[in-house]
mmCIF file of N, CA, C and O in Angstrom:
data_model
loop_
_atom_site.group_PDB
_atom_site.id
_atom_site.type_symbol
_atom_site.label_atom_id
_atom_site.label_comp_id
_atom_site.label_asym_id
_atom_site.label_seq_id
_atom_site.Cartn_x
_atom_site.Cartn_y
_atom_site.Cartn_z
ATOM 1 N N MET A 1 -84.632 58.440 6.492
ATOM 2 C CA MET A 1 -85.355 59.411 5.147
ATOM 3 C C MET A 1 -84.192 59.536 4.559
ATOM 4 O O MET A 1 -83.244 60.336 4.669
ATOM 5 N N THR A 2 -84.383 59.327 2.881
ATOM 6 C CA THR A 2 -83.497 59.704 2.263
ATOM 7 C C THR A 2 -83.743 61.079 1.748
ATOM 8 O O THR A 2 -85.111 61.275 1.398
ATOM 9 N N SER A 3 -82.832 62.052 1.438
ATOM 10 C CA SER A 3 -83.096 63.363 0.893
ATOM 11 C C SER A 3 -82.892 63.309 -0.859
ATOM 12 O O SER A 3 -81.837 62.616 -1.342
ATOM 13 N N LEU A 4 -83.880 64.085 -1.114
ATOM 14 C CA LEU A 4 -83.626 64.204 -2.748
ATOM 15 C C LEU A 4 -82.281 64.865 -3.026
ATOM 16 O O LEU A 4 -81.320 64.498 -4.072
ATOM 17 N N SER A 5 -81.511 65.639 -2.547
ATOM 18 C CA SER A 5 -80.323 66.064 -2.656
ATOM 19 C C SER A 5 -79.467 65.260 -2.813
ATOM 20 O O SER A 5 -78.084 64.981 -3.539
ATOM 21 N N ALA A 6 -79.335 64.526 -1.388
ATOM 22 C CA ALA A 6 -78.234 63.019 -1.076
ATOM 23 C C ALA A 6 -78.428 62.178 -1.980
ATOM 24 O O ALA A 6 -77.279 61.386 -2.899
ATOM 25 N N LEU A 7 -79.515 62.151 -2.883
ATOM 26 C CA LEU A 7 -79.693 60.904 -4.315
ATOM 27 C C LEU A 7 -79.169 61.680 -5.078
ATOM 28 O O LEU A 7 -78.223 61.020 -5.817
ATOM 29 N N LEU A 8 -79.428 63.041 -5.351
ATOM 30 C CA LEU A 8 -78.836 63.554 -6.662
ATOM 31 C C LEU A 8 -77.430 63.546 -6.313
ATOM 32 O O LEU A 8 -76.416 63.403 -7.476
ATOM 33 N N ALA A 9 -76.762 63.588 -5.218
ATOM 34 C CA ALA A 9 -75.415 64.201 -4.971
ATOM 35 C C ALA A 9 -74.734 62.690 -5.132
ATOM 36 O O ALA A 9 -73.435 62.960 -5.693
ATOM 37 N N LEU A 10 -75.121 61.611 -5.652
ATOM 38 C CA LEU A 10 -74.382 60.123 -5.959
ATOM 39 C C LEU A 10 -74.435 60.271 -7.525
ATOM 40 O O LEU A 10 -73.229 59.274 -7.766
ATOM 41 N N LEU A 11 -75.304 60.775 -8.203
ATOM 42 C CA LEU A 11 -74.902 60.726 -9.607
ATOM 43 C C LEU A 11 -74.102 61.226 -10.365
ATOM 44 O O LEU A 11 -73.681 62.579 -10.037
ATOM 45 N N PRO A 12 -73.284 60.341 -11.084
ATOM 46 C CA PRO A 12 -72.085 61.331 -11.473
ATOM 47 C C PRO A 12 -72.842 62.242 -13.011
ATOM 48 O O PRO A 12 -73.721 61.876 -13.778
ATOM 49 N N LYS A 13 -71.945 63.355 -12.918
ATOM 50 C CA LYS A 13 -72.488 64.489 -13.927
ATOM 51 C C LYS A 13 -72.502 63.858 -15.184
ATOM 52 O O LYS A 13 -72.838 64.325 -16.142
ATOM 53 N N GLU A 14 -70.969 63.050 -15.551
ATOM 54 C CA GLU A 14 -70.719 62.007 -17.186
ATOM 55 C C GLU A 14 -70.517 61.163 -16.942
ATOM 56 O O GLU A 14 -69.811 60.379 -15.603
ATOM 57 N N ILE A 15 -71.162 60.056 -17.444
ATOM 58 C CA ILE A 15 -70.560 58.474 -17.742
ATOM 59 C C ILE A 15 -70.256 58.442 -18.992
ATOM 60 O O ILE A 15 -70.433 58.844 -20.055
ATOM 61 N N ASP A 16 -69.578 57.433 -19.322
ATOM 62 C CA ASP A 16 -69.151 57.013 -20.449
ATOM 63 C C ASP A 16 -69.447 55.707 -20.994
ATOM 64 O O ASP A 16 -69.865 54.542 -20.536
ATOM 65 N N ILE A 17 -70.224 55.530 -22.012
ATOM 66 C CA ILE A 17 -71.257 54.638 -22.622
ATOM 67 C C ILE A 17 -70.233 54.282 -23.889
ATOM 68 O O ILE A 17 -70.535 55.198 -25.131
ATOM 69 N N ASP A 18 -69.849 53.147 -24.413
ATOM 70 C CA ASP A 18 -69.070 52.597 -25.402
ATOM 71 C C ASP A 18 -68.279 53.800 -26.232
ATOM 72 O O ASP A 18 -68.362 54.153 -27.409
ATOM 73 N N GLY A 19 -67.527 54.481 -25.099
ATOM 74 C CA GLY A 19 -66.121 55.736 -25.524
ATOM 75 C C GLY A 19 -67.058 56.741 -25.963
ATOM 76 O O GLY A 19 -66.748 57.933 -26.134
ATOM 77 N N TYR A 20 -68.723 57.187 -25.720
ATOM 78 C CA TYR A 20 -69.313 58.468 -25.904
ATOM 79 C C TYR A 20 -69.342 59.062 -24.318
ATOM 80 O O TYR A 20 -69.861 58.086 -23.609
ATOM 81 N N ALA A 21 -69.054 60.320 -24.323
ATOM 82 C CA ALA A 21 -69.598 61.070 -23.206
ATOM 83 C C ALA A 21 -71.232 60.892 -23.032
ATOM 84 O O ALA A 21 -71.640 61.522 -23.970
ATOM 85 N N TYR A 22 -71.357 61.063 -21.799
ATOM 86 C CA TYR A 22 -72.954 61.357 -21.709
ATOM 87 C C TYR A 22 -73.171 62.010 -20.094
ATOM 88 O O TYR A 22 -72.589 61.583 -19.427
ATOM 89 N N ARG A 23 -73.874 63.274 -20.182
ATOM 90 C CA ARG A 23 -74.130 64.063 -18.921
ATOM 91 C C ARG A 23 -75.830 63.791 -18.655
ATOM 92 O O ARG A 23 -76.550 63.441 -19.456
ATOM 93 N N ILE A 24 -76.043 64.084 -17.570
ATOM 94 C CA ILE A 24 -77.105 63.706 -16.639
ATOM 95 C C ILE A 24 -78.033 64.871 -17.083
ATOM 96 O O ILE A 24 -77.399 66.316 -17.055
ATOM 97 N N SER A 25 -79.301 64.951 -17.053
ATOM 98 C CA SER A 25 -80.509 65.768 -17.363
ATOM 99 C C SER A 25 -81.504 65.122 -16.407
ATOM 100 O O SER A 25 -81.726 64.317 -16.417
ATOM 101 N N ILE A 26 -82.363 66.738 -16.157
ATOM 102 C CA ILE A 26 -83.475 66.367 -15.437
ATOM 103 C C ILE A 26 -84.458 67.137 -16.066
ATOM 104 O O ILE A 26 -84.561 68.513 -16.286
ATOM 105 N N TYR A 27 -85.756 66.467 -16.485
ATOM 106 C CA TYR A 27 -86.679 67.875 -16.708
ATOM 107 C C TYR A 27 -88.388 66.837 -16.297
ATOM 108 O O TYR A 27 -88.474 65.500 -16.059
ATOM 109 N N PHE A 28 -89.153 67.837 -16.180
ATOM 110 C CA PHE A 28 -90.816 67.007 -16.121
ATOM 111 C C PHE A 28 -91.607 67.146 -17.347
ATOM 112 O O PHE A 28 -91.100 68.055 -18.131
ATOM 113 N N GLU A 29 -91.920 66.048 -17.442
ATOM 114 C CA GLU A 29 -92.841 65.977 -18.736
ATOM 115 C C GLU A 29 -93.984 66.553 -18.833
ATOM 116 O O GLU A 29 -94.865 66.564 -17.661
ATOM 117 N N ASN A 30 -94.522 67.586 -19.832
ATOM 118 C CA ASN A 30 -95.604 67.913 -19.468
ATOM 119 C C ASN A 30 -96.866 67.095 -19.508
ATOM 120 O O ASN A 30 -96.894 66.061 -19.930
ATOM 121 N N PRO A 31 -97.804 67.650 -18.712
ATOM 122 C CA PRO A 31 -99.134 66.428 -18.223
ATOM 123 C C PRO A 31 -99.955 66.570 -19.469
ATOM 124 O O PRO A 31 -100.540 65.385 -19.997
ATOM 125 N N ASP A 32 -99.906 67.275 -20.837
ATOM 126 C CA ASP A 32 -100.586 67.192 -21.742
ATOM 127 C C ASP A 32 -99.655 66.019 -22.696
ATOM 128 O O ASP A 32 -100.349 65.953 -23.993
ATOM 129 N N GLU A 33 -98.592 65.545 -22.447
ATOM 130 C CA GLU A 33 -97.768 64.430 -23.760
ATOM 131 C C GLU A 33 -98.777 63.346 -23.381
ATOM 132 O O GLU A 33 -98.893 62.685 -22.119
ATOM 133 N N PRO A 34 -98.656 62.881 -24.674
ATOM 134 C CA PRO A 34 -99.910 61.407 -24.879
ATOM 135 C C PRO A 34 -98.921 60.412 -24.288
ATOM 136 O O PRO A 34 -99.746 59.239 -23.720
ATOM 137 N N VAL A 35 -98.021 59.896 -24.360
ATOM 138 C CA VAL A 35 -97.487 59.175 -23.801
ATOM 139 C C VAL A 35 -96.660 59.012 -22.626
ATOM 140 O O VAL A 35 -97.634 58.166 -22.193
ATOM 141 N N ILE A 36 -96.019 59.815 -22.216
ATOM 142 C CA ILE A 36 -95.541 59.377 -20.821
ATOM 143 C C ILE A 36 -95.455 60.773 -19.751
ATOM 144 O O ILE A 36 -94.771 61.451 -19.297
ATOM 145 N N GLY A 37 -96.786 61.649 -20.582
ATOM 146 C CA GLY A 37 -96.869 62.914 -19.721
ATOM 147 C C GLY A 37 -97.156 62.689 -18.151
ATOM 148 O O GLY A 37 -97.241 61.514 -17.254
ATOM 149 N N ASN A 38 -96.743 63.949 -17.251
ATOM 150 C CA ASN A 38 -97.321 64.108 -15.837
ATOM 151 C C ASN A 38 -96.121 63.157 -15.220
ATOM 152 O O ASN A 38 -96.487 62.827 -14.157
ATOM 153 N N GLN A 39 -94.715 62.989 -15.613
ATOM 154 C CA GLN A 39 -93.860 62.533 -15.376
ATOM 155 C C GLN A 39 -92.476 63.027 -15.138
ATOM 156 O O GLN A 39 -92.496 63.624 -15.866
ATOM 157 N N TRP A 40 -91.427 62.444 -14.205
ATOM 158 C CA TRP A 40 -90.246 63.127 -14.388
ATOM 159 C C TRP A 40 -89.231 62.493 -15.207
ATOM 160 O O TRP A 40 -89.782 61.109 -14.902
ATOM 161 N N CYS A 41 -88.246 62.679 -15.239
ATOM 162 C CA CYS A 41 -87.431 61.916 -16.511
ATOM 163 C C CYS A 41 -86.181 62.762 -15.456
ATOM 164 O O CYS A 41 -85.731 63.868 -15.857
ATOM 165 N N LEU A 42 -85.300 61.563 -15.551
ATOM 166 C CA LEU A 42 -84.040 61.761 -15.059
ATOM 167 C C LEU A 42 -83.137 60.848 -15.878
ATOM 168 O O LEU A 42 -83.263 59.491 -16.047
ATOM 169 N N TYR A 43 -81.982 61.604 -16.875
ATOM 170 C CA TYR A 43 -81.587 60.687 -18.132
ATOM 171 C C TYR A 43 -80.127 61.094 -18.390
ATOM 172 O O TYR A 43 -80.084 62.396 -17.899
ATOM 173 N N TYR A 44 -79.195 60.564 -18.947
ATOM 174 C CA TYR A 44 -77.928 60.754 -19.687
ATOM 175 C C TYR A 44 -78.273 60.709 -20.758
ATOM 176 O O TYR A 44 -78.993 60.191 -21.381
ATOM 177 N N LYS A 45 -77.728 61.791 -21.613
ATOM 178 C CA LYS A 45 -77.630 61.745 -23.028
ATOM 179 C C LYS A 45 -76.449 62.117 -23.205
ATOM 180 O O LYS A 45 -75.443 62.555 -22.593
ATOM 181 N N PRO A 46 -76.130 62.142 -24.900
ATOM 182 C CA PRO A 46 -75.208 62.520 -25.437
ATOM 183 C C PRO A 46 -74.064 63.665 -25.162
ATOM 184 O O PRO A 46 -75.417 64.588 -25.587
ATOM 185 N N LYS A 47 -73.214 63.955 -24.737
ATOM 186 C CA LYS A 47 -72.500 65.291 -24.421
ATOM 187 C C LYS A 47 -72.404 65.730 -25.748
ATOM 188 O O LYS A 47 -72.894 67.238 -25.687
ATOM 189 N N LYS A 48 -72.125 65.194 -26.809
ATOM 190 C CA LYS A 48 -71.794 66.231 -28.092
ATOM 191 C C LYS A 48 -73.048 65.709 -29.206
ATOM 192 O O LYS A 48 -73.470 64.417 -29.383
ATOM 193 N N HIS A 49 -74.177 66.424 -29.603
ATOM 194 C CA HIS A 49 -75.472 66.125 -30.156
ATOM 195 C C HIS A 49 -74.741 65.029 -31.832
ATOM 196 O O HIS A 49 -76.092 64.169 -31.948
ATOM 197 N N ASN A 50 -74.033 65.211 -31.792
ATOM 198 C CA ASN A 50 -73.236 64.581 -33.149
ATOM 199 C C ASN A 50 -72.623 63.346 -33.362
ATOM 200 O O ASN A 50 -72.562 62.389 -34.100
ATOM 201 N N GLU A 51 -72.525 63.123 -31.915
ATOM 202 C CA GLU A 51 -71.986 61.756 -31.610
ATOM 203 C C GLU A 51 -72.930 60.709 -31.072
ATOM 204 O O GLU A 51 -74.010 61.042 -30.502
ATOM 205 N N LYS A 52 -72.862 59.413 -31.666
ATOM 206 C CA LYS A 52 -73.880 58.600 -31.147
ATOM 207 C C LYS A 52 -73.251 57.297 -31.232
ATOM 208 O O LYS A 52 -72.197 56.652 -31.135
ATOM 209 N N SER A 53 -73.855 56.653 -30.195
ATOM 210 C CA SER A 53 -73.523 54.856 -30.074
ATOM 211 C C SER A 53 -74.312 54.069 -30.343
ATOM 212 O O SER A 53 -76.011 54.674 -30.667
ATOM 213 N N ARG A 54 -74.435 53.206 -29.549
ATOM 214 C CA ARG A 54 -75.794 52.025 -29.878
ATOM 215 C C ARG A 54 -77.064 52.461 -29.263
ATOM 216 O O ARG A 54 -78.086 51.787 -29.549
ATOM 217 N N ILE A 55 -76.889 53.564 -28.196
ATOM 218 C CA ILE A 55 -78.072 54.042 -27.708
ATOM 219 C C ILE A 55 -78.345 55.625 -27.616
ATOM 220 O O ILE A 55 -77.212 56.116 -27.585
ATOM 221 N N ASP A 56 -79.322 56.026 -27.713
ATOM 222 C CA ASP A 56 -79.324 57.359 -27.525
ATOM 223 C C ASP A 56 -79.282 58.328 -26.104
ATOM 224 O O ASP A 56 -78.905 59.254 -26.171
ATOM 225 N N ASP A 57 -79.893 57.923 -25.690
ATOM 226 C CA ASP A 57 -79.856 58.198 -23.988
ATOM 227 C C ASP A 57 -80.298 57.055 -22.781
ATOM 228 O O ASP A 57 -80.496 56.105 -23.140
ATOM 229 N N VAL A 58 -80.314 57.351 -21.817
ATOM 230 C CA VAL A 58 -80.335 56.462 -20.930
ATOM 231 C C VAL A 58 -81.638 56.996 -19.928
ATOM 232 O O VAL A 58 -81.209 57.889 -19.259
ATOM 233 N N PRO A 59 -82.889 57.131 -19.834
ATOM 234 C CA PRO A 59 -84.010 57.519 -18.934
ATOM 235 C C PRO A 59 -84.306 56.736 -18.352
ATOM 236 O O PRO A 59 -84.537 55.394 -18.351
ATOM 237 N N MET A 60 -84.755 57.478 -17.004
ATOM 238 C CA MET A 60 -85.680 56.743 -16.033
ATOM 239 C C MET A 60 -86.765 57.792 -15.846
ATOM 240 O O MET A 60 -86.685 59.200 -15.582
ATOM 241 N N TYR A 61 -87.930 57.329 -15.905
ATOM 242 C CA TYR A 61 -89.148 58.059 -15.627
ATOM 243 C C TYR A 61 -89.933 57.651 -14.517
ATOM 244 O O TYR A 61 -90.169 56.392 -14.082
ATOM 245 N N ALA A 62 -90.438 58.732 -13.700
ATOM 246 C CA ALA A 62 -91.631 58.193 -12.569
ATOM 247 C C ALA A 62 -91.891 59.596 -12.322
ATOM 248 O O ALA A 62 -91.985 60.613 -12.337
ATOM 249 N N PRO A 63 -92.998 59.754 -11.154
ATOM 250 C CA PRO A 63 -94.117 60.763 -11.116
ATOM 251 C C PRO A 63 -93.446 61.250 -9.981
ATOM 252 O O PRO A 63 -93.808 62.411 -9.721
ATOM 253 N N ASP A 64 -92.484 60.626 -9.329
ATOM 254 C CA ASP A 64 -91.490 61.147 -8.260
ATOM 255 C C ASP A 64 -90.378 61.140 -8.562
ATOM 256 O O ASP A 64 -89.475 60.502 -9.080
ATOM 257 N N LEU A 65 -89.629 62.534 -8.609
ATOM 258 C CA LEU A 65 -88.101 62.694 -8.898
ATOM 259 C C LEU A 65 -87.062 62.087 -7.864
ATOM 260 O O LEU A 65 -86.127 61.124 -8.583
ATOM 261 N N ILE A 66 -87.690 61.599 -6.491
ATOM 262 C CA ILE A 66 -86.973 60.728 -5.549
ATOM 263 C C ILE A 66 -86.892 59.421 -6.379
ATOM 264 O O ILE A 66 -85.792 58.787 -6.538
ATOM 265 N N GLU A 67 -87.768 58.453 -6.725
ATOM 266 C CA GLU A 67 -87.900 57.149 -7.462
ATOM 267 C C GLU A 67 -86.933 57.216 -8.579
ATOM 268 O O GLU A 67 -86.182 56.681 -8.996
ATOM 269 N N CYS A 68 -87.111 58.514 -9.561
ATOM 270 C CA CYS A 68 -86.335 58.840 -10.435
ATOM 271 C C CYS A 68 -84.881 58.694 -10.480
ATOM 272 O O CYS A 68 -84.218 57.382 -11.031
ATOM 273 N N ALA A 69 -84.726 58.797 -9.302
ATOM 274 C CA ALA A 69 -83.004 58.778 -8.910
ATOM 275 C C ALA A 69 -82.357 57.626 -8.297
ATOM 276 O O ALA A 69 -81.709 57.078 -8.635
ATOM 277 N N VAL A 70 -83.649 57.185 -7.592
ATOM 278 C CA VAL A 70 -83.262 55.632 -6.982
ATOM 279 C C VAL A 70 -83.269 54.569 -8.413
ATOM 280 O O VAL A 70 -82.152 54.009 -8.410
ATOM 281 N N LEU A 71 -84.133 54.614 -9.123
ATOM 282 C CA LEU A 71 -83.891 53.682 -10.398
ATOM 283 C C LEU A 71 -82.695 54.307 -11.239
ATOM 284 O O LEU A 71 -81.998 53.281 -12.053
ATOM 285 N N MET A 72 -81.924 55.441 -11.351
ATOM 286 C CA MET A 72 -81.074 55.433 -12.198
ATOM 287 C C MET A 72 -79.817 54.967 -11.425
ATOM 288 O O MET A 72 -79.041 54.419 -11.652
ATOM 289 N N ILE A 73 -79.885 55.260 -9.666
ATOM 290 C CA ILE A 73 -78.520 54.545 -8.776
ATOM 291 C C ILE A 73 -79.050 53.040 -9.094
ATOM 292 O O ILE A 73 -77.966 52.453 -9.298
ATOM 293 N N GLU A 74 -79.810 52.481 -9.127
ATOM 294 C CA GLU A 74 -79.878 51.276 -9.312
ATOM 295 C C GLU A 74 -79.696 50.911 -11.005
ATOM 296 O O GLU A 74 -78.679 49.646 -11.173
ATOM 297 N N TRP A 75 -79.626 51.489 -12.022
ATOM 298 C CA TRP A 75 -79.146 51.319 -13.290
ATOM 299 C C TRP A 75 -77.790 51.621 -13.340
ATOM 300 O O TRP A 75 -77.253 50.868 -14.115
ATOM 301 N N LEU A 76 -77.110 52.289 -12.698
ATOM 302 C CA LEU A 76 -75.503 52.527 -12.771
ATOM 303 C C LEU A 76 -75.026 51.605 -12.182
ATOM 304 O O LEU A 76 -73.658 51.280 -12.399
ATOM 305 N N THR A 77 -75.619 51.122 -10.704
ATOM 306 C CA THR A 77 -75.041 50.193 -9.819
ATOM 307 C C THR A 77 -74.588 48.714 -10.895
ATOM 308 O O THR A 77 -74.086 48.431 -10.922
ATOM 309 N N ALA A 78 -76.106 48.402 -11.626
ATOM 310 C CA ALA A 78 -76.093 47.205 -12.164
ATOM 311 C C ALA A 78 -75.393 46.893 -13.490
ATOM 312 O O ALA A 78 -74.845 46.178 -13.599
ATOM 313 N N ASN A 79 -74.870 48.661 -13.778
ATOM 314 C CA ASN A 79 -74.215 48.304 -15.154
ATOM 315 C C ASN A 79 -72.493 49.082 -14.770
ATOM 316 O O ASN A 79 -71.974 49.180 -15.740
ATOM 317 N N ASN A 80 -72.702 48.710 -13.533
ATOM 318 C CA ASN A 80 -71.041 48.956 -12.918
ATOM 319 C C ASN A 80 -70.144 50.461 -12.980
ATOM 320 O O ASN A 80 -68.855 50.162 -13.006
ATOM 321 N N TYR A 81 -70.996 51.321 -13.103
ATOM 322 C CA TYR A 81 -70.829 53.072 -13.012
ATOM 323 C C TYR A 81 -70.575 53.196 -11.720
ATOM 324 O O TYR A 81 -71.370 52.456 -10.758
ATOM 325 N N LYS A 82 -69.431 53.548 -10.985
ATOM 326 C CA LYS A 82 -68.963 54.204 -9.813
ATOM 327 C C LYS A 82 -69.950 55.585 -9.514
ATOM 328 O O LYS A 82 -69.961 56.490 -10.378
ATOM 329 N N LEU A 83 -70.633 55.317 -8.107
ATOM 330 C CA LEU A 83 -71.655 56.197 -8.058
ATOM 331 C C LEU A 83 -70.160 57.402 -7.403
ATOM 332 O O LEU A 83 -69.348 57.001 -6.689
ATOM 333 N N ASN A 84 -71.028 58.859 -6.570
ATOM 334 C CA ASN A 84 -69.994 59.908 -6.144
ATOM 335 C C ASN A 84 -70.143 59.483 -4.686
ATOM 336 O O ASN A 84 -71.116 59.110 -4.371
ATOM 337 N N GLU A 85 -68.995 59.794 -4.169
ATOM 338 C CA GLU A 85 -69.375 59.377 -2.676
ATOM 339 C C GLU A 85 -69.534 61.032 -1.609
ATOM 340 O O GLU A 85 -69.548 61.562 -2.417
ATOM 341 N N LEU A 86 -70.496 60.569 -0.885
ATOM 342 C CA LEU A 86 -71.019 61.721 -0.081
ATOM 343 C C LEU A 86 -70.000 62.519 0.836
ATOM 344 O O LEU A 86 -69.707 61.493 1.057
#
């Protein structure tokens, strides 16, 4: 069984996308949100709000935070980012 803390520990706190620093964030979408409500979101967003690259952020949505972490690990691996070592 995989623990949430072990999965989150694998995720780098910051990644570089097209020369811009992105930092990780986690939040829960309000159930009243009409589009994606009642889900967790784990994403990388630009570290400096005035900096933009080709993308604004890299989000993963799921009803379970463990699933979000797994999706993000898969995305990082597929895009050649190095995970933290445990």
